[in-house]
Amino acid sequence: MNKIVYLVPLFPLIGFLINGLGRKSLSKSLIGIIGSATVLASFIVSLVLFFDVKAHGASIVDYFNFINVDSLKVSFAFQIDALSSLFLLIITGVGFLIHVYSTAYMIDEEPQHYGRYFAYLNLFIFSMLLLVMGANYVIMFIGWEGVGLCSYLLIGFWFKNDNFNYAAKKAFVMNRIGDLGFLLALFWLIQKLGTANYADVFAHASSLSSFDVTAITILLFVGAMGKSAQIPLYTWLPDAMAGPTPVSALIHAATMVTAGIYMIARSNVLYSMSEVTMNLVAIIGLATALFSATIALKQNDIKKVLAYSTVSQLGYMFLGLGVGAYTGAVFHVMTHAFFKALLFLAAGSVIHAMHHEQDIRKMGGLKKHLPITHITFLLGCIAISGIPPFSGFFSKDEILAAAFAKNPIYWGLGVAGAAMTAFYMFRLYATTFLGTFRGTHDQEHHLHESPAAMTIPLIILALLSVIGGFVGVPEILGGHHELRSFLSPVITTEVEHHIEHSTEYLLMGISVAVAAIAIIFAINKFSKKPELAEATGFGKVLSNKWYVDELYDTVFVRTTLAKGKFLKNIIEKNIIDGAVNGVGKLVNYSSRQLRLIQSGLVSGYILFMVLAIIVVVLIWVNDGYIYKFFSTLF
Amino acid sequence: MPIQYYIILSLALFCIGIVGVLVRRNVIIVFMCVELMLNAVNLLLVAFSKMHHGIAVVNDKATTVGTDAQLFVFFIMVVAAAEVSVGLAIIVMMYRNTHSVDVNFLNRLKN
Amino acid sequence: MIPVLLILIPLLSGLVTFFLKDEKAAKSWSLLSSVITLAVVFSGLFIYDHNSESNFNAAWLPALGSSFSLSLDGMGKMLTLLTAISFPVVFASTYKNSYKESGSFYGLMLLTQAGLMGVFVAADALLFYFFWELALIPVYFLCSIWGGEKRIAVTFKFFIYTFIGSLLMLAGILYLYFQTPDHSFAIKSLYSLHLSVKDQNIIFWLFFIAFAIKMPIFPFHTWQPDTYEQSPTAVTMILSGVMVKMGIFAVIRWLLPIFPDAVAHFSTIIIIFSIIGMIYASLIAIQQDDIKRLIAYSSIAHIGLMCAAIFAHNRIGLEGVLIQMFNHGINVIGLWIVADVIEQQLGTRKLSELGGLAQKAPVLAILLVVMALANIALPLTNAFVGEFLMFNGLFQYNVWFAAIAGISIILAAVYTLNMVQKIFYGNTVSITANAVDAKNNVQWILIVLVVVVLLLGVYPQPLINLTKDTVNIILVNR
């Protein structure tokens, strides 16, 4: 089986090369087929690998020495185990569906840009595969930066619009801040353990001091904050919605942003050794989950709501990681990939039908025009709200139960966040699909259900959102939690929590009830008379995202620019270059002054001569005393 | 006569020469002052020479110690004579060209 | 024989070029000469016999104890390869530019190449000094005759600056010469010197200031942006692609082994200055509007990292510096080529006046983006490996230094993406409305560079292996 591992990333790479180089000569349909087929091929290989791992366990395939200096040996190696094979399936599976969807969604682009789009998308899949397949942190980092690049390229895909370009740049730079943390953690590991291979690192983790472990895990977590959009590095993700909607579905919902969760789950051995980091992860995750949920309450852009919802769900995943429910977090990654990709794609279908209108206040009543989109979107909303037996229920419940075992306050806040999630999702749903249409007449006339290439992925994802949770049914509901037993070889430090069965039933009941109340409330409130006016008071603060962007702009961006300006105009020009030129000026000035001595008066010259002779004679006459005096000086 | 007399005399002559060179602008006077300085040195050389010779003769009648300074005096006189001839020629040329014997008049080499 | 050929071919063909009146003849002749040099370097790469082919020794000034002795070790091979690659690349990519008195222009360029080659292969301190100056003087004429409008003042500053450095170095070399027991300039005698700590601490600075000016290290860098801006782009490519490597090379070859105690003593202060320079140059680069000045400051930031990693003085960092010398040369030449194409075609280098070029010149846009990504050391480009190793080395020296220096990789992303965005993205403006894509010769050259960038990014081991022996010598001599 090891022989075919390299095929997984190779197919998308080939797709990238063909589409990238041939984008001017290939027809659109061919580009679409190549783009999708390569990912499908990867998916098939991933399936084979998945079952192989299930039957025979993990394997590491070593290809060549990437860097081999002194004692540092980094090999270009892939590790196929339970965790990576699961992610492979998610990436290639959801990725394939989104590729298919894109063939229709992007059809209006010129062929050359169409090809460019698919090339970027394939390159993204390639990088993401490297990220999860790498057998050491360096390869993970390669994929880590690679996906950041693709995210940059795709956010700024419509490069004529400068706002999109700024959003792309913001995403890249904020990711880079996180990447620096990752890189430092990597160096720390290499310095202490001399290796970056997962197997070696985890085997020797016990030799690290507790300070080292805490530092490494916190730095790694900084990397995860950037990539997975956690406080304080989350503001790029909502702006990243500038990219085409399938990109938001693939990169900014289903796959790339979960890289941070993958990384921490992968390093669970290290994380479990540091209580400090675990608490930090849990608190940051919870804070992000609540904070972004409040922002999502007041957004009117269909994609922005979903974006903040993504940030919030990622927060839940980190909460899960922080309380030791690694499996729960990974489980939530999977179900989230299904329903959030679904929601984004359905939103894309709406945007497509509305001719690139994204403001939900101008929608409404789309239920009868877009029946398939409507149903699938509704299923997605139910799934994300955590209503049983939809997939979101199981994964979210697992995280919340673990949070309760750790600290009931975590659980309480988590449930509050879940209620907000249910509320804003159904606010979105009701405003968009229920009520009456509020757009222009022209738009209404052109409303149409999307083509099959878009609806079929929606249907498949909807199906997965509904049933995806059954791989992790907890024991108290009569399941076996197959996902946990599958992942157990990788996630060895899962925190086992023991809650009374009665308590657990109670917890489930409360969270479901809260979510259901929020849903009913939202539908009642918004289906008849949606909020159309600009928000005021506290609502305005929320709709302006707590003014965090403005804060960052003032505190970081402007000061950095101002520093640059100061250095360029003041320090560089006056002080440093001034010093250099000053030396030159000094030489010039002194030569001009000394020139005056050459007066042309013979007697003047002779006077100098005589004085000099007198000085020399004095030095000599004093028995070398003056000479000695001077020689002591130097 | 004690050697100090000679030294003071020649110092006086030398200083007169220097001051003359420094303060006078007439090139011929300057020239003469230079000669005065040369002769002050000559006088000193002869005086020291005589002194050293006188001391050495006490031990050895046939000694030539101290006489070589007098050779230098002749050298200096010869060189001074040559210098005078060249210098006077220059002064004559200078007068012909500028109708002046002021040393400060020819200062175009400054700067 | 090979090192002699490396010097002789450009030297002789350069002298011939002075007499070529026809512009086309001068161009083709110098291109041919540089390609032949490249072929010779390639043949040298595959020769590992260290006695016959890669060394050369002849009497030069026996009375002084100096001999014409050349040797080609791993680092020398790599840098001569860089020099040999960059000249044909420069000639070919600027083939369409025309220069007045082109015979002299190309002649001086080839003389520069001869000087550079000499610097990289010299195994004798006096000879090294000789070539160091030989490389500098033609550049002075190239800038002051063919440069921009402020060329006279700028090249004067450049010349005085580097010349002061050279004189200090000469004083240092002479001091070392008198310390050797056999009064010799040979590198072997200098390596076996055991200077007192006090001597080292003084002489170290004589050498280091010369090299720091050349690299350049903050605060000796102010000649660089001006010179890069005013020089003709072909010269700028050589200056920043190859010539600044002379400084780094010299530190590794002449400083680390001879003054081990002084290096250990001053490493912290030098690293601090390097890191200040990195952040400083990055911040200024963000504010630049001129493409050439932006690349110049970006280059200062990258060189700062190399200098810091050298003085971290461990194997990983040093290996990173060695391969990064090559990689940075390739990347920065690629960036200059794009800058030159834009300036030649659109007549401006101001970012604020450009925009939307990607619509008109998609191929150029893609190639620049790859080069820009290499400039910010994205993984799977060549610069990543070098920077990874260098930061790693720096980290081993001191955690905080690595963390603060790391800020520069964030800033690098800011200014590089800024540049890409302002040139290529957005809507077209009046200047770029009628722009066309780069000419074929430029495209092919950039494609070659991009392939090199990606190949070395995926499989950097050949470069690492090539320079391994040098690292051994440098670190073992301690």
Short mmCIF file of N, CA, C and O in Angstrom, two decimals, chain A residues 23-24 64-70 72 112 126 130 138 141-142 145 149 152-153 159-160 162 165-166 169 172-173 176-177 180 183-184 186-188 190-191 560-561 563-565 567-568 571-572 576-577 580-581, chain C residues 157 161 218-219 221-222 280 283-284 286-288 297 315 319 358-359 366 373 376-380 384-385 388-389 391-392 395-396 403 406-407 409-410 413-414 417-418 421 425-427 457-461 464:
data_model
loop_
_atom_site.label_atom_id
_atom_site.label_comp_id
_atom_site.label_asym_id
_atom_site.label_seq_id
_atom_site.Cartn_x
_atom_site.Cartn_y
_atom_site.Cartn_z
N ARG A 23 -3.87 26.97 -19.39
CA ARG A 23 -5.14 27.63 -19.17
C ARG A 23 -5.60 28.44 -20.36
O ARG A 23 -6.78 28.75 -20.49
N LYS A 24 -4.66 28.77 -21.25
CA LYS A 24 -5.09 29.56 -22.41
C LYS A 24 -5.55 28.67 -23.54
O LYS A 24 -6.34 29.08 -24.38
N PHE A 64 12.89 11.20 0.32
CA PHE A 64 14.29 11.63 0.17
C PHE A 64 14.63 12.58 1.29
O PHE A 64 13.76 13.06 2.02
N ASN A 65 15.94 12.83 1.43
CA ASN A 65 16.40 13.78 2.43
C ASN A 65 16.09 15.18 1.97
O ASN A 65 16.62 15.63 0.97
N PHE A 66 15.25 15.86 2.70
CA PHE A 66 14.94 17.23 2.32
C PHE A 66 16.08 18.15 2.77
O PHE A 66 16.70 18.83 1.98
N ILE A 67 16.35 18.12 4.05
CA ILE A 67 17.47 18.89 4.59
C ILE A 67 18.26 17.93 5.47
O ILE A 67 17.69 17.26 6.32
N ASN A 68 19.55 17.89 5.24
CA ASN A 68 20.38 17.00 6.03
C ASN A 68 21.66 17.74 6.37
O ASN A 68 22.61 17.77 5.61
N VAL A 69 21.65 18.40 7.51
CA VAL A 69 22.80 19.18 7.92
C VAL A 69 23.19 18.73 9.31
O VAL A 69 22.37 18.73 10.22
N ASP A 70 24.47 18.35 9.41
CA ASP A 70 24.96 18.00 10.73
C ASP A 70 24.06 16.93 11.34
O ASP A 70 23.79 15.91 10.72
N LEU A 72 20.94 17.44 12.10
CA LEU A 72 19.54 17.68 11.74
C LEU A 72 19.21 16.96 10.45
O LEU A 72 19.79 17.22 9.40
N GLN A 112 -9.17 31.88 -19.44
CA GLN A 112 -7.84 31.97 -18.84
C GLN A 112 -7.94 32.09 -17.32
O GLN A 112 -7.19 31.46 -16.57
N PHE A 126 -3.23 20.26 -3.04
CA PHE A 126 -1.88 19.69 -2.94
C PHE A 126 -1.23 20.12 -1.62
O PHE A 126 -0.72 19.29 -0.86
N LEU A 130 -0.14 17.93 1.68
CA LEU A 130 1.20 17.90 2.27
C LEU A 130 1.11 18.16 3.76
O LEU A 130 1.77 17.50 4.57
N VAL A 138 8.33 19.81 9.75
CA VAL A 138 8.80 20.66 8.65
C VAL A 138 7.88 20.50 7.44
O VAL A 138 7.48 21.48 6.80
N PHE A 141 4.87 22.24 8.03
CA PHE A 141 5.04 23.68 7.85
C PHE A 141 5.02 24.06 6.37
O PHE A 141 4.49 25.11 5.99
N ILE A 142 5.59 23.21 5.54
CA ILE A 142 5.56 23.48 4.10
C ILE A 142 4.12 23.58 3.62
O ILE A 142 3.72 24.53 2.94
N GLU A 145 2.36 26.80 5.08
CA GLU A 145 2.56 28.05 4.35
C GLU A 145 1.97 27.94 2.95
O GLU A 145 1.51 28.94 2.40
N LEU A 149 -0.53 30.50 1.12
CA LEU A 149 -0.32 31.12 -0.19
C LEU A 149 -1.56 30.97 -1.07
O LEU A 149 -2.03 31.94 -1.69
N TYR A 152 -4.20 33.18 -0.07
CA TYR A 152 -3.91 34.53 -0.55
C TYR A 152 -4.29 34.69 -2.02
O TYR A 152 -4.97 35.64 -2.41
N LEU A 153 -3.87 33.72 -2.82
CA LEU A 153 -4.13 33.83 -4.25
C LEU A 153 -5.62 33.79 -4.55
O LEU A 153 -6.12 34.47 -5.44
N PHE A 159 -8.50 40.09 -9.01
CA PHE A 159 -7.46 41.02 -8.57
C PHE A 159 -7.68 42.45 -9.04
O PHE A 159 -6.92 43.33 -8.72
N LYS A 160 -8.74 42.66 -9.83
CA LYS A 160 -8.96 44.04 -10.26
C LYS A 160 -9.51 44.88 -9.12
O LYS A 160 -9.44 46.10 -9.16
N ASP A 162 -9.32 46.31 -5.62
CA ASP A 162 -8.25 46.50 -4.65
C ASP A 162 -8.65 46.10 -3.23
O ASP A 162 -7.80 45.68 -2.46
N ASN A 165 -7.78 42.64 -2.84
CA ASN A 165 -6.34 42.47 -2.70
C ASN A 165 -5.89 42.76 -1.28
O ASN A 165 -5.02 42.08 -0.73
N TYR A 166 -6.48 43.80 -0.69
CA TYR A 166 -6.11 44.11 0.70
C TYR A 166 -6.52 42.98 1.62
O TYR A 166 -5.78 42.60 2.54
N LYS A 169 -4.05 40.23 1.27
CA LYS A 169 -2.79 40.55 1.91
C LYS A 169 -2.92 40.43 3.43
O LYS A 169 -2.05 39.91 4.12
N PHE A 172 -2.78 36.90 4.47
CA PHE A 172 -1.44 36.32 4.40
C PHE A 172 -0.57 36.81 5.54
O PHE A 172 0.13 36.03 6.19
N VAL A 173 -0.64 38.12 5.80
CA VAL A 173 0.23 38.67 6.83
C VAL A 173 -0.17 38.15 8.21
O VAL A 173 0.69 37.77 9.01
N ARG A 176 1.07 34.85 8.59
CA ARG A 176 2.51 34.85 8.80
C ARG A 176 2.87 35.08 10.26
O ARG A 176 3.86 34.56 10.76
N ILE A 177 2.07 35.91 10.93
CA ILE A 177 2.34 36.14 12.35
C ILE A 177 2.25 34.81 13.09
O ILE A 177 3.11 34.45 13.89
N LEU A 180 5.18 32.50 12.33
CA LEU A 180 6.40 32.76 13.08
C LEU A 180 6.39 31.95 14.38
O LEU A 180 7.40 31.36 14.77
N LEU A 183 7.14 28.42 13.57
CA LEU A 183 8.55 28.26 13.22
C LEU A 183 9.41 28.22 14.49
O LEU A 183 10.31 27.39 14.62
N LEU A 184 9.10 29.12 15.42
CA LEU A 184 9.90 29.15 16.65
C LEU A 184 9.71 27.86 17.44
O LEU A 184 10.68 27.31 17.99
N LEU A 186 9.10 25.05 16.18
CA LEU A 186 9.84 24.04 15.43
C LEU A 186 11.32 24.09 15.80
O LEU A 186 11.96 23.05 16.05
N PHE A 187 11.87 25.31 15.86
CA PHE A 187 13.29 25.44 16.22
C PHE A 187 13.52 24.93 17.64
O PHE A 187 14.52 24.30 17.93
N TRP A 188 12.57 25.24 18.50
CA TRP A 188 12.70 24.81 19.89
C TRP A 188 12.77 23.29 19.97
O TRP A 188 13.63 22.72 20.64
N ILE A 190 13.66 21.29 17.59
CA ILE A 190 14.89 20.79 16.98
C ILE A 190 16.06 20.98 17.94
O ILE A 190 16.93 20.12 18.08
N GLN A 191 16.06 22.11 18.65
CA GLN A 191 17.18 22.35 19.56
C GLN A 191 17.17 21.35 20.71
O GLN A 191 18.22 20.85 21.10
N THR A 560 3.03 50.78 12.62
CA THR A 560 4.12 50.20 11.84
C THR A 560 4.45 51.09 10.66
O THR A 560 5.62 51.37 10.38
N LEU A 561 3.40 51.55 9.99
CA LEU A 561 3.64 52.43 8.85
C LEU A 561 4.32 53.71 9.30
O LEU A 561 5.24 54.21 8.65
N LYS A 563 6.19 54.11 11.90
CA LYS A 563 7.58 53.82 12.21
C LYS A 563 8.42 53.79 10.95
O LYS A 563 9.51 54.34 10.90
N GLY A 564 7.88 53.11 9.93
CA GLY A 564 8.61 53.03 8.67
C GLY A 564 8.87 54.41 8.11
O GLY A 564 9.96 54.72 7.65
N LYS A 565 7.86 55.24 8.17
CA LYS A 565 7.99 56.59 7.62
C LYS A 565 9.03 57.38 8.41
O LYS A 565 9.87 58.07 7.85
N LEU A 567 11.48 56.17 10.21
CA LEU A 567 12.83 55.68 9.95
C LEU A 567 13.32 56.17 8.60
O LEU A 567 14.47 56.57 8.44
N LYS A 568 12.42 56.15 7.61
CA LYS A 568 12.84 56.49 6.25
C LYS A 568 13.19 57.97 6.17
O LYS A 568 14.22 58.35 5.62
N ILE A 571 15.35 59.10 10.45
CA ILE A 571 16.56 58.40 10.87
C ILE A 571 17.49 58.16 9.69
O ILE A 571 18.66 58.55 9.70
N GLU A 572 16.94 57.53 8.66
CA GLU A 572 17.79 57.16 7.54
C GLU A 572 18.38 58.40 6.88
O GLU A 572 19.57 58.49 6.64
N ILE A 576 21.55 58.55 9.92
CA ILE A 576 22.55 57.61 9.41
C ILE A 576 23.25 58.17 8.20
O ILE A 576 24.48 58.29 8.15
N ASP A 577 22.44 58.54 7.20
CA ASP A 577 23.07 59.11 6.02
C ASP A 577 23.68 60.45 6.38
O ASP A 577 24.70 60.84 5.84
N VAL A 580 27.10 59.91 7.65
CA VAL A 580 28.04 59.59 6.57
C VAL A 580 28.39 60.85 5.81
O VAL A 580 29.56 61.18 5.61
N ASN A 581 27.34 61.57 5.40
CA ASN A 581 27.60 62.78 4.65
C ASN A 581 28.29 63.82 5.53
O ASN A 581 29.06 64.64 5.04
N LYS C 157 30.15 58.56 -3.38
CA LYS C 157 29.93 58.07 -2.02
C LYS C 157 30.22 56.57 -1.92
O LYS C 157 30.91 56.11 -1.02
N TYR C 161 33.19 55.11 0.30
CA TYR C 161 32.75 54.19 1.35
C TYR C 161 33.51 52.87 1.27
O TYR C 161 34.16 52.42 2.23
N PHE C 218 23.78 47.31 8.70
CA PHE C 218 23.40 48.51 9.43
C PHE C 218 24.50 48.83 10.43
O PHE C 218 24.97 47.94 11.10
N PRO C 219 24.96 50.04 10.59
CA PRO C 219 24.56 51.28 9.92
C PRO C 219 25.46 51.70 8.76
O PRO C 219 25.56 52.87 8.49
N HIS C 221 25.01 51.00 5.64
CA HIS C 221 24.31 50.58 4.43
C HIS C 221 23.90 51.71 3.51
O HIS C 221 23.38 51.44 2.44
N THR C 222 24.13 52.97 3.90
CA THR C 222 23.44 54.02 3.16
C THR C 222 23.92 54.19 1.72
O THR C 222 23.23 54.80 0.92
N TYR C 280 14.89 47.35 10.69
CA TYR C 280 14.97 48.72 10.20
C TYR C 280 14.76 48.76 8.69
O TYR C 280 13.91 49.50 8.18
N LEU C 283 11.19 47.85 7.71
CA LEU C 283 10.21 48.92 7.93
C LEU C 283 10.34 49.99 6.85
O LEU C 283 9.35 50.52 6.36
N ILE C 284 11.58 50.30 6.49
CA ILE C 284 11.75 51.33 5.46
C ILE C 284 11.25 50.81 4.11
O ILE C 284 10.63 51.55 3.35
N ILE C 286 8.81 48.97 3.54
CA ILE C 286 7.36 49.10 3.45
C ILE C 286 6.98 50.48 2.92
O ILE C 286 6.00 50.64 2.22
N GLN C 287 7.79 51.46 3.26
CA GLN C 287 7.45 52.84 2.89
C GLN C 287 7.99 53.25 1.53
O GLN C 287 7.77 54.37 1.10
N GLN C 288 8.72 52.37 0.86
CA GLN C 288 9.33 52.79 -0.40
C GLN C 288 8.33 52.82 -1.54
O GLN C 288 7.46 51.97 -1.63
N TYR C 297 16.31 47.75 -0.08
CA TYR C 297 16.15 47.61 1.37
C TYR C 297 15.81 46.18 1.75
O TYR C 297 16.24 45.67 2.79
N ARG C 315 26.95 25.14 13.11
CA ARG C 315 26.99 24.49 11.82
C ARG C 315 25.72 24.70 11.02
O ARG C 315 25.77 24.99 9.82
N GLU C 319 25.70 26.70 7.49
CA GLU C 319 25.28 26.00 6.27
C GLU C 319 24.14 26.76 5.60
O GLU C 319 24.09 26.90 4.38
N ALA C 358 -1.03 42.88 -14.38
CA ALA C 358 -1.29 41.45 -14.55
C ALA C 358 -2.23 41.19 -15.72
O ALA C 358 -2.16 40.15 -16.37
N GLN C 359 -3.11 42.15 -16.00
CA GLN C 359 -4.02 41.95 -17.12
C GLN C 359 -3.29 42.03 -18.44
O GLN C 359 -3.67 41.39 -19.42
N ILE C 366 3.12 36.17 -13.30
CA ILE C 366 3.32 34.88 -12.63
C ILE C 366 4.78 34.71 -12.22
O ILE C 366 5.09 34.30 -11.11
N LEU C 373 7.66 35.33 -3.99
CA LEU C 373 7.46 34.32 -2.96
C LEU C 373 8.79 33.77 -2.47
O LEU C 373 8.97 33.49 -1.30
N ILE C 376 10.16 36.08 0.02
CA ILE C 376 9.65 35.97 1.38
C ILE C 376 9.82 34.55 1.91
O ILE C 376 9.20 34.16 2.88
N ALA C 377 10.66 33.78 1.24
CA ALA C 377 11.06 32.47 1.75
C ALA C 377 9.88 31.55 1.98
O ALA C 377 9.76 30.94 3.03
N LEU C 378 9.02 31.46 1.02
CA LEU C 378 7.93 30.51 1.14
C LEU C 378 8.48 29.10 0.95
O LEU C 378 9.36 28.91 0.13
N PRO C 379 7.99 28.13 1.71
CA PRO C 379 8.49 26.77 1.54
C PRO C 379 8.36 26.29 0.10
O PRO C 379 7.45 26.71 -0.61
N LEU C 380 9.26 25.42 -0.26
CA LEU C 380 9.40 24.87 -1.61
C LEU C 380 9.95 25.89 -2.59
O LEU C 380 10.07 25.59 -3.77
N PHE C 384 13.58 29.30 1.30
CA PHE C 384 13.04 28.75 2.55
C PHE C 384 14.10 27.93 3.28
O PHE C 384 14.29 28.08 4.49
N VAL C 385 14.78 27.08 2.54
CA VAL C 385 15.73 26.18 3.20
C VAL C 385 16.81 26.99 3.89
O VAL C 385 17.14 26.75 5.06
N PHE C 388 15.36 28.90 6.82
CA PHE C 388 15.03 27.94 7.88
C PHE C 388 16.28 27.59 8.67
O PHE C 388 16.30 27.65 9.90
N LEU C 389 17.33 27.26 7.96
CA LEU C 389 18.57 26.88 8.64
C LEU C 389 19.17 28.06 9.39
O LEU C 389 19.66 27.92 10.51
N PHE C 391 17.64 30.80 10.61
CA PHE C 391 16.87 31.10 11.81
C PHE C 391 17.11 30.04 12.86
O PHE C 391 17.18 30.32 14.06
N ASN C 392 17.23 28.81 12.40
CA ASN C 392 17.49 27.72 13.32
C ASN C 392 18.81 27.94 14.05
O ASN C 392 18.91 27.79 15.27
N PHE C 395 18.46 30.70 16.44
CA PHE C 395 17.68 30.25 17.58
C PHE C 395 18.58 29.51 18.57
O PHE C 395 18.46 29.68 19.78
N GLN C 396 19.46 28.69 18.03
CA GLN C 396 20.35 27.96 18.93
C GLN C 396 21.28 28.89 19.67
O GLN C 396 21.72 28.60 20.78
N ALA C 403 13.54 35.23 17.73
CA ALA C 403 12.16 35.70 17.75
C ALA C 403 12.05 37.10 17.17
O ALA C 403 11.16 37.39 16.37
N GLY C 406 12.69 37.19 13.61
CA GLY C 406 11.55 36.58 12.91
C GLY C 406 10.50 37.59 12.50
O GLY C 406 9.77 37.36 11.53
N ILE C 407 10.45 38.71 13.23
CA ILE C 407 9.47 39.73 12.83
C ILE C 407 9.71 40.15 11.38
O ILE C 407 8.77 40.49 10.66
N ILE C 409 10.27 38.39 8.90
CA ILE C 409 9.60 37.58 7.87
C ILE C 409 8.15 38.01 7.73
O ILE C 409 7.56 37.88 6.66
N ILE C 410 7.59 38.57 8.80
CA ILE C 410 6.24 39.12 8.67
C ILE C 410 6.30 40.39 7.82
O ILE C 410 5.52 40.56 6.87
N ALA C 413 6.72 39.82 4.19
CA ALA C 413 5.46 39.52 3.49
C ALA C 413 4.73 40.82 3.18
O ALA C 413 4.17 40.98 2.09
N VAL C 414 4.77 41.77 4.11
CA VAL C 414 4.03 43.01 3.88
C VAL C 414 4.59 43.75 2.67
O VAL C 414 3.86 44.07 1.73
N LEU C 417 4.37 41.69 -0.80
CA LEU C 417 3.02 41.59 -1.37
C LEU C 417 2.51 42.97 -1.77
O LEU C 417 1.78 43.10 -2.75
N ASN C 418 2.90 43.99 -1.02
CA ASN C 418 2.58 45.35 -1.40
C ASN C 418 3.07 45.66 -2.80
O ASN C 418 2.34 46.21 -3.63
N GLN C 421 1.14 43.68 -5.36
CA GLN C 421 -0.21 44.21 -5.52
C GLN C 421 -0.19 45.51 -6.31
O GLN C 421 -0.98 45.69 -7.22
N TYR C 425 -1.79 44.14 -9.56
CA TYR C 425 -3.21 43.99 -9.32
C TYR C 425 -3.93 45.32 -9.45
O TYR C 425 -3.34 46.34 -9.75
N GLY C 426 -5.21 45.27 -9.21
CA GLY C 426 -6.01 46.47 -9.37
C GLY C 426 -6.32 46.71 -10.84
O GLY C 426 -6.04 45.88 -11.70
N ASN C 427 -6.87 47.87 -11.10
CA ASN C 427 -7.19 48.19 -12.48
C ASN C 427 -6.01 48.86 -13.17
O ASN C 427 -5.16 49.44 -12.53
N GLY C 457 14.39 24.51 -4.11
CA GLY C 457 13.47 24.55 -2.98
C GLY C 457 12.99 23.17 -2.59
O GLY C 457 12.79 22.87 -1.42
N VAL C 458 12.83 22.31 -3.58
CA VAL C 458 12.35 20.97 -3.28
C VAL C 458 13.50 20.05 -2.90
O VAL C 458 13.37 19.23 -2.01
N TYR C 459 14.62 20.25 -3.56
CA TYR C 459 15.74 19.35 -3.29
C TYR C 459 17.03 20.16 -3.11
O TYR C 459 17.84 20.29 -4.01
N PRO C 460 17.22 20.73 -1.93
CA PRO C 460 18.38 21.60 -1.71
C PRO C 460 19.66 20.85 -1.39
O PRO C 460 20.71 21.45 -1.27
N GLN C 461 19.57 19.53 -1.25
CA GLN C 461 20.71 18.78 -0.74
C GLN C 461 22.00 18.95 -1.56
O GLN C 461 23.08 19.02 -0.99
N ILE C 464 23.84 21.84 -0.27
CA ILE C 464 24.34 21.59 1.08
C ILE C 464 25.57 20.71 1.03
O ILE C 464 26.58 20.97 1.68
#
